mmCIF file of C-alpha atoms in Angstrom:
data_model
loop_
_atom_site.group_PDB
_atom_site.id
_atom_site.type_symbol
_atom_site.label_atom_id
_atom_site.label_comp_id
_atom_site.label_asym_id
_atom_site.label_seq_id
_atom_site.Cartn_x
_atom_site.Cartn_y
_atom_site.Cartn_z
ATOM 1 C CA MET A 25 12.481 15.844 6.052
ATOM 2 C CA VAL A 26 15.246 13.280 5.359
ATOM 3 C CA ASP A 27 18.175 14.081 2.981
ATOM 4 C CA ILE A 28 17.430 12.653 -0.377
ATOM 5 C CA SER A 29 19.887 12.824 -3.395
ATOM 6 C CA ARG A 30 17.458 14.201 -6.310
ATOM 7 C CA ASP A 31 19.775 12.500 -8.914
ATOM 8 C CA MET A 32 19.081 9.235 -7.300
ATOM 9 C CA LEU A 33 15.304 9.258 -7.154
ATOM 10 C CA PRO A 34 13.106 6.467 -8.307
ATOM 11 C CA VAL A 35 11.256 7.278 -11.482
ATOM 12 C CA HIS A 36 8.338 5.082 -10.912
ATOM 13 C CA VAL A 37 7.217 4.100 -7.326
ATOM 14 C CA GLY A 38 4.511 1.675 -6.892
ATOM 15 C CA ILE A 39 2.466 1.461 -3.721
ATOM 16 C CA ILE A 40 0.326 -1.472 -2.170
ATOM 17 C CA MET A 41 -1.748 0.593 0.214
ATOM 18 C CA ASP A 42 -2.275 -2.321 2.770
ATOM 19 C CA GLY A 43 -3.916 -2.120 6.206
ATOM 20 C CA ASN A 44 -7.070 0.296 6.230
ATOM 21 C CA GLY A 45 -9.294 -2.490 7.519
ATOM 22 C CA ARG A 46 -6.943 -3.405 10.443
ATOM 23 C CA TRP A 47 -6.103 0.163 11.277
ATOM 24 C CA ALA A 48 -10.114 0.889 11.660
ATOM 25 C CA LYS A 49 -10.321 -2.466 13.848
ATOM 26 C CA GLN A 50 -7.796 -1.423 15.973
ATOM 27 C CA ARG A 51 -9.716 1.820 16.867
ATOM 28 C CA GLY A 52 -13.209 0.011 16.977
ATOM 29 C CA LEU A 53 -14.450 1.648 13.915
ATOM 30 C CA LEU A 54 -15.776 0.206 10.641
ATOM 31 C CA ARG A 55 -13.467 -1.021 7.993
ATOM 32 C CA THR A 56 -15.165 2.023 5.677
ATOM 33 C CA ASN A 57 -13.778 4.476 8.095
ATOM 34 C CA GLY A 58 -10.223 2.835 7.571
ATOM 35 C CA HIS A 59 -10.747 3.478 3.718
ATOM 36 C CA GLU A 60 -11.847 7.100 4.193
ATOM 37 C CA GLU A 61 -8.493 7.664 6.287
ATOM 38 C CA GLY A 62 -6.674 5.806 3.623
ATOM 39 C CA LEU A 63 -7.770 8.068 1.048
ATOM 40 C CA LYS A 64 -6.302 11.009 2.963
ATOM 41 C CA ARG A 65 -3.084 9.417 2.970
ATOM 42 C CA ALA A 66 -3.112 8.746 -0.836
ATOM 43 C CA LYS A 67 -3.521 12.612 -1.217
ATOM 44 C CA GLU A 68 -0.539 13.133 1.062
ATOM 45 C CA ILE A 69 1.716 10.689 -0.307
ATOM 46 C CA ALA A 70 0.969 11.847 -3.906
ATOM 47 C CA LYS A 71 1.528 15.450 -2.874
ATOM 48 C CA ALA A 72 4.874 14.387 -1.343
ATOM 49 C CA ALA A 73 5.990 12.422 -4.245
ATOM 50 C CA ALA A 74 5.130 15.425 -6.556
ATOM 51 C CA SER A 75 7.148 17.835 -4.651
ATOM 52 C CA LEU A 76 10.029 15.762 -4.680
ATOM 53 C CA GLY A 77 10.067 15.423 -8.479
ATOM 54 C CA ILE A 78 9.115 11.883 -8.650
ATOM 55 C CA LYS A 79 7.729 11.116 -12.366
ATOM 56 C CA TYR A 80 5.317 8.467 -11.840
ATOM 57 C CA VAL A 81 3.355 6.940 -8.774
ATOM 58 C CA THR A 82 1.041 3.908 -9.017
ATOM 59 C CA LEU A 83 -1.412 3.311 -6.161
ATOM 60 C CA TYR A 84 -2.899 -0.132 -5.737
ATOM 61 C CA VAL A 85 -6.625 1.181 -5.373
ATOM 62 C CA PHE A 86 -8.790 -1.769 -6.278
ATOM 63 C CA SER A 87 -7.593 -5.134 -7.495
ATOM 64 C CA THR A 88 -9.426 -7.770 -9.507
ATOM 65 C CA GLU A 89 -9.760 -9.933 -6.300
ATOM 66 C CA ASN A 90 -11.262 -7.174 -4.430
ATOM 67 C CA TRP A 91 -14.648 -8.184 -5.906
ATOM 68 C CA LYS A 92 -14.695 -11.244 -3.637
ATOM 69 C CA ARG A 93 -15.347 -8.567 -0.627
ATOM 70 C CA THR A 94 -18.629 -8.075 0.881
ATOM 71 C CA GLN A 95 -21.035 -6.352 -1.208
ATOM 72 C CA GLN A 96 -21.306 -3.562 1.478
ATOM 73 C CA GLU A 97 -17.552 -2.993 1.159
ATOM 74 C CA VAL A 98 -17.245 -3.013 -2.534
ATOM 75 C CA GLY A 99 -19.961 -0.847 -2.720
ATOM 76 C CA PHE A 100 -18.567 1.627 -0.496
ATOM 77 C CA LEU A 101 -15.189 1.585 -2.389
ATOM 78 C CA MET A 102 -16.833 2.040 -5.602
ATOM 79 C CA ASN A 103 -18.954 4.946 -4.132
ATOM 80 C CA LEU A 104 -15.638 6.555 -2.715
ATOM 81 C CA ILE A 105 -13.803 6.542 -6.094
ATOM 82 C CA HIS A 106 -16.882 8.032 -7.746
ATOM 83 C CA THR A 107 -17.432 10.794 -5.149
ATOM 84 C CA HIS A 108 -13.444 11.766 -4.966
ATOM 85 C CA LEU A 109 -12.161 11.066 -8.377
ATOM 86 C CA VAL A 110 -13.394 13.952 -10.220
ATOM 87 C CA LYS A 111 -13.860 16.185 -7.135
ATOM 88 C CA GLU A 112 -10.151 16.370 -6.455
ATOM 89 C CA PHE A 113 -9.485 18.249 -9.674
ATOM 90 C CA GLN A 114 -8.353 21.421 -7.811
ATOM 91 C CA PHE A 115 -5.884 19.239 -6.027
ATOM 92 C CA TYR A 116 -4.687 17.727 -9.225
ATOM 93 C CA LYS A 117 -4.183 21.350 -10.760
ATOM 94 C CA ASP A 118 -2.562 22.597 -7.753
ATOM 95 C CA ASN A 119 0.266 19.874 -7.663
ATOM 96 C CA GLN A 120 0.093 19.385 -11.508
ATOM 97 C CA ILE A 121 -0.670 16.049 -11.080
ATOM 98 C CA ARG A 122 -1.999 13.912 -14.331
ATOM 99 C CA VAL A 123 -4.178 10.988 -13.479
ATOM 100 C CA ARG A 124 -4.343 7.842 -15.534
ATOM 101 C CA LEU A 125 -6.095 4.528 -15.243
ATOM 102 C CA LEU A 126 -4.479 1.166 -14.785
ATOM 103 C CA GLY A 127 -6.731 -1.531 -14.982
ATOM 104 C CA ASP A 128 -9.554 -3.281 -16.795
ATOM 105 C CA ARG A 129 -12.236 -0.335 -16.911
ATOM 106 C CA SER A 130 -14.749 -2.319 -18.994
ATOM 107 C CA ASP A 131 -15.823 -4.196 -15.699
ATOM 108 C CA LEU A 132 -16.435 -1.020 -13.767
ATOM 109 C CA PRO A 133 -19.715 0.632 -13.127
ATOM 110 C CA SER A 134 -20.478 3.282 -16.011
ATOM 111 C CA THR A 135 -20.406 6.066 -13.662
ATOM 112 C CA ILE A 136 -17.056 5.283 -12.611
ATOM 113 C CA GLN A 137 -15.916 4.723 -16.191
ATOM 114 C CA LYS A 138 -17.231 8.233 -16.960
ATOM 115 C CA ASP A 139 -15.392 9.655 -14.164
ATOM 116 C CA ILE A 140 -12.250 8.069 -15.094
ATOM 117 C CA ALA A 141 -12.469 9.418 -18.841
ATOM 118 C CA GLU A 142 -13.353 12.895 -17.372
ATOM 119 C CA VAL A 143 -10.449 13.342 -14.908
ATOM 120 C CA GLU A 144 -7.925 11.797 -17.608
ATOM 121 C CA LYS A 145 -9.104 14.450 -20.019
ATOM 122 C CA ASP A 146 -8.994 17.346 -17.563
ATOM 123 C CA THR A 147 -5.456 16.387 -16.263
ATOM 124 C CA GLU A 148 -3.773 15.412 -19.403
ATOM 125 C CA SER A 149 -1.846 18.543 -19.840
ATOM 126 C CA PHE A 150 -0.470 18.625 -16.411
ATOM 127 C CA THR A 151 3.271 18.224 -16.164
ATOM 128 C CA GLY A 152 4.351 17.189 -13.022
ATOM 129 C CA LEU A 153 3.709 13.714 -11.517
ATOM 130 C CA THR A 154 1.778 11.016 -13.304
ATOM 131 C CA LEU A 155 -0.557 9.451 -10.760
ATOM 132 C CA CYS A 156 -1.551 5.842 -11.824
ATOM 133 C CA LEU A 157 -4.747 4.466 -10.137
ATOM 134 C CA ALA A 158 -4.815 0.602 -10.475
ATOM 135 C CA ILE A 159 -8.514 0.194 -10.264
ATOM 136 C CA ASN A 160 -9.897 -3.366 -11.325
ATOM 137 C CA TYR A 161 -6.259 -4.262 -11.709
ATOM 138 C CA GLY A 162 -4.212 -7.360 -11.567
ATOM 139 C CA GLY A 163 -0.946 -7.965 -12.985
ATOM 140 C CA ARG A 164 -1.963 -11.614 -14.385
ATOM 141 C CA ASP A 165 -5.081 -9.949 -15.891
ATOM 142 C CA GLU A 166 -3.140 -7.145 -17.633
ATOM 143 C CA ILE A 167 -0.526 -9.579 -19.221
ATOM 144 C CA VAL A 168 -3.672 -11.666 -20.423
ATOM 145 C CA ARG A 169 -5.384 -8.846 -22.009
ATOM 146 C CA SER A 170 -2.193 -7.823 -23.865
ATOM 147 C CA VAL A 171 -1.741 -11.293 -25.265
ATOM 148 C CA LYS A 172 -5.322 -11.216 -26.319
ATOM 149 C CA LYS A 173 -4.747 -7.891 -27.941
ATOM 150 C CA ILE A 174 -1.699 -9.445 -29.840
ATOM 151 C CA ILE A 175 -3.699 -12.500 -30.862
ATOM 152 C CA ASP A 176 -6.486 -10.122 -32.347
ATOM 153 C CA SER A 177 -3.874 -8.574 -34.370
ATOM 154 C CA LYS A 178 -3.124 -11.669 -36.207
ATOM 155 C CA ARG A 179 0.642 -11.406 -35.382
ATOM 156 C CA GLU A 180 3.091 -14.594 -36.107
ATOM 157 C CA SER A 181 3.906 -15.918 -32.733
ATOM 158 C CA ALA A 182 7.616 -16.359 -33.650
ATOM 159 C CA SER A 183 7.975 -12.633 -33.792
ATOM 160 C CA ILE A 184 6.221 -11.643 -30.816
ATOM 161 C CA SER A 185 8.685 -9.890 -28.371
ATOM 162 C CA GLU A 186 8.568 -8.287 -24.705
ATOM 163 C CA LYS A 187 8.265 -5.190 -26.159
ATOM 164 C CA ASP A 188 5.043 -6.400 -28.225
ATOM 165 C CA ILE A 189 3.529 -7.482 -24.828
ATOM 166 C CA SER A 190 4.411 -4.207 -22.959
ATOM 167 C CA ASP A 191 3.124 -2.151 -25.907
ATOM 168 C CA ASN A 192 -0.420 -3.699 -25.381
ATOM 169 C CA PHE A 193 -0.515 -2.762 -21.516
ATOM 170 C CA ASP A 194 -2.960 -0.414 -20.343
ATOM 171 C CA ILE A 195 -0.357 2.496 -20.176
ATOM 172 C CA PRO A 196 2.327 1.390 -22.751
ATOM 173 C CA GLU A 197 4.536 4.182 -21.975
ATOM 174 C CA LEU A 198 4.674 3.432 -18.078
ATOM 175 C CA PRO A 199 8.089 2.770 -17.200
ATOM 176 C CA ASP A 200 9.144 -0.418 -14.913
ATOM 177 C CA VAL A 201 8.660 0.117 -11.236
ATOM 178 C CA ASP A 202 12.116 1.278 -9.635
ATOM 179 C CA LEU A 203 10.677 1.180 -5.984
ATOM 180 C CA LEU A 204 7.727 -0.953 -4.864
ATOM 181 C CA ILE A 205 6.339 -0.206 -1.292
ATOM 182 C CA ARG A 206 3.785 -2.532 0.716
ATOM 183 C CA THR A 207 2.494 -1.123 3.760
ATOM 184 C CA GLY A 208 0.676 -3.044 6.591
ATOM 185 C CA GLY A 209 3.348 -5.560 7.414
ATOM 186 C CA GLU A 210 2.483 -8.276 4.868
ATOM 187 C CA GLN A 211 5.351 -9.435 2.315
ATOM 188 C CA ARG A 212 4.019 -10.250 -0.947
ATOM 189 C CA LEU A 213 3.027 -8.806 -4.252
ATOM 190 C CA SER A 214 -0.667 -9.662 -4.289
ATOM 191 C CA ASN A 215 -0.605 -9.708 -8.236
ATOM 192 C CA PHE A 216 0.459 -6.126 -8.342
ATOM 193 C CA MET A 217 2.307 -4.870 -11.502
ATOM 194 C CA LEU A 218 4.151 -8.341 -11.835
ATOM 195 C CA TRP A 219 5.638 -7.517 -15.389
ATOM 196 C CA HIS A 220 6.681 -3.954 -14.295
ATOM 197 C CA ALA A 221 8.133 -4.697 -10.891
ATOM 198 C CA ALA A 222 10.635 -7.567 -12.333
ATOM 199 C CA TYR A 223 13.554 -5.514 -10.992
ATOM 200 C CA ALA A 224 11.892 -3.373 -8.576
ATOM 201 C CA GLU A 225 13.522 -2.737 -5.206
ATOM 202 C CA LEU A 226 11.083 -4.018 -2.518
ATOM 203 C CA ILE A 227 10.378 -2.197 0.707
ATOM 204 C CA PHE A 228 7.868 -4.005 3.319
ATOM 205 C CA SER A 229 6.546 -1.469 5.909
ATOM 206 C CA ASP A 230 4.964 -2.775 9.132
ATOM 207 C CA THR A 231 3.089 0.837 9.262
ATOM 208 C CA LEU A 232 -0.626 0.408 8.362
ATOM 209 C CA TRP A 233 -1.573 2.527 5.284
ATOM 210 C CA PRO A 234 -3.666 5.177 7.148
ATOM 211 C CA ASP A 235 -0.408 5.727 9.731
ATOM 212 C CA TYR A 236 2.036 6.047 6.397
ATOM 213 C CA HIS A 237 2.778 9.636 6.379
ATOM 214 C CA GLU A 238 5.069 11.292 3.986
ATOM 215 C CA ASP A 239 7.978 11.181 6.420
ATOM 216 C CA GLU A 240 8.118 7.488 5.915
ATOM 217 C CA LEU A 241 7.891 7.867 2.356
ATOM 218 C CA TYR A 242 11.091 10.133 2.453
ATOM 219 C CA LYS A 243 12.728 7.284 4.599
ATOM 220 C CA ASP A 244 11.803 4.488 2.241
ATOM 221 C CA ILE A 245 13.113 6.628 -0.764
ATOM 222 C CA GLN A 246 16.355 7.266 1.060
ATOM 223 C CA ILE A 247 16.697 3.550 1.649
ATOM 224 C CA PHE A 248 16.470 3.074 -2.179
ATOM 225 C CA THR A 249 18.794 5.720 -3.065
ATOM 226 C CA LYS A 250 21.352 3.528 -1.078
ATOM 227 C CA ARG A 251 20.711 0.367 -2.909
ATOM 228 C CA THR A 252 22.869 -0.974 -5.781
ATOM 229 C CA ARG A 253 20.736 -2.055 -8.836
ATOM 230 C CA ARG A 254 22.505 -4.871 -10.861
ATOM 231 C CA PHE A 255 19.604 -5.780 -12.962
ATOM 232 C CA GLY A 256 20.949 -9.296 -13.149
ATOM 233 C CA ALA A 257 24.667 -8.055 -14.157
ATOM 234 C CA VAL A 258 27.608 -8.220 -12.012
ATOM 235 C CA LEU A 259 29.093 -4.904 -11.293
#
């Protein structure tokens, strides 16, 4: 493990877990095999982040655009979420990981809505890492849904502030992203946490997600600790 200053850790790490399909294709496997391996990596990275003392990690599990994929792949992903979300309770407990949902749960299958409610309730007292699972999530969609809530509340438009918008997000208390990592070699945000990542430090890794192990996470966090963050100011 590389040397990391605990005083300079990011509070919130967002991860776009890209490359499962390409990882599988390179090995002559089905895309679904890549997703299965990607799930193992998600657990490894969550555990590593928890052991470091990072407070929040958000994983981009399933986007609002992912519904455009084949019915077979979408069905597999939904089943993977269903079979593992609650099943991993002992893992959450051992690592004191609290699980939260980020995204529009109303369009998810009823079984997964039930799973989400159950795992959120069962882990709500855990005091370590808060693991936010972005499922049926899109950055634009979250902003639109927030604005609709404000409109429904009959607020005067002149009085609406940035805080009003963020207060109506899926997890209002979720802090801004400090470090955003995307694996798989692509260099775009893909509608992930557009509001929260306004001043995030970005790292684009060529490593496909199933090959992204904890040592690489440590190296990326070390890179983060060496950056100077100005937030628009002159230092």
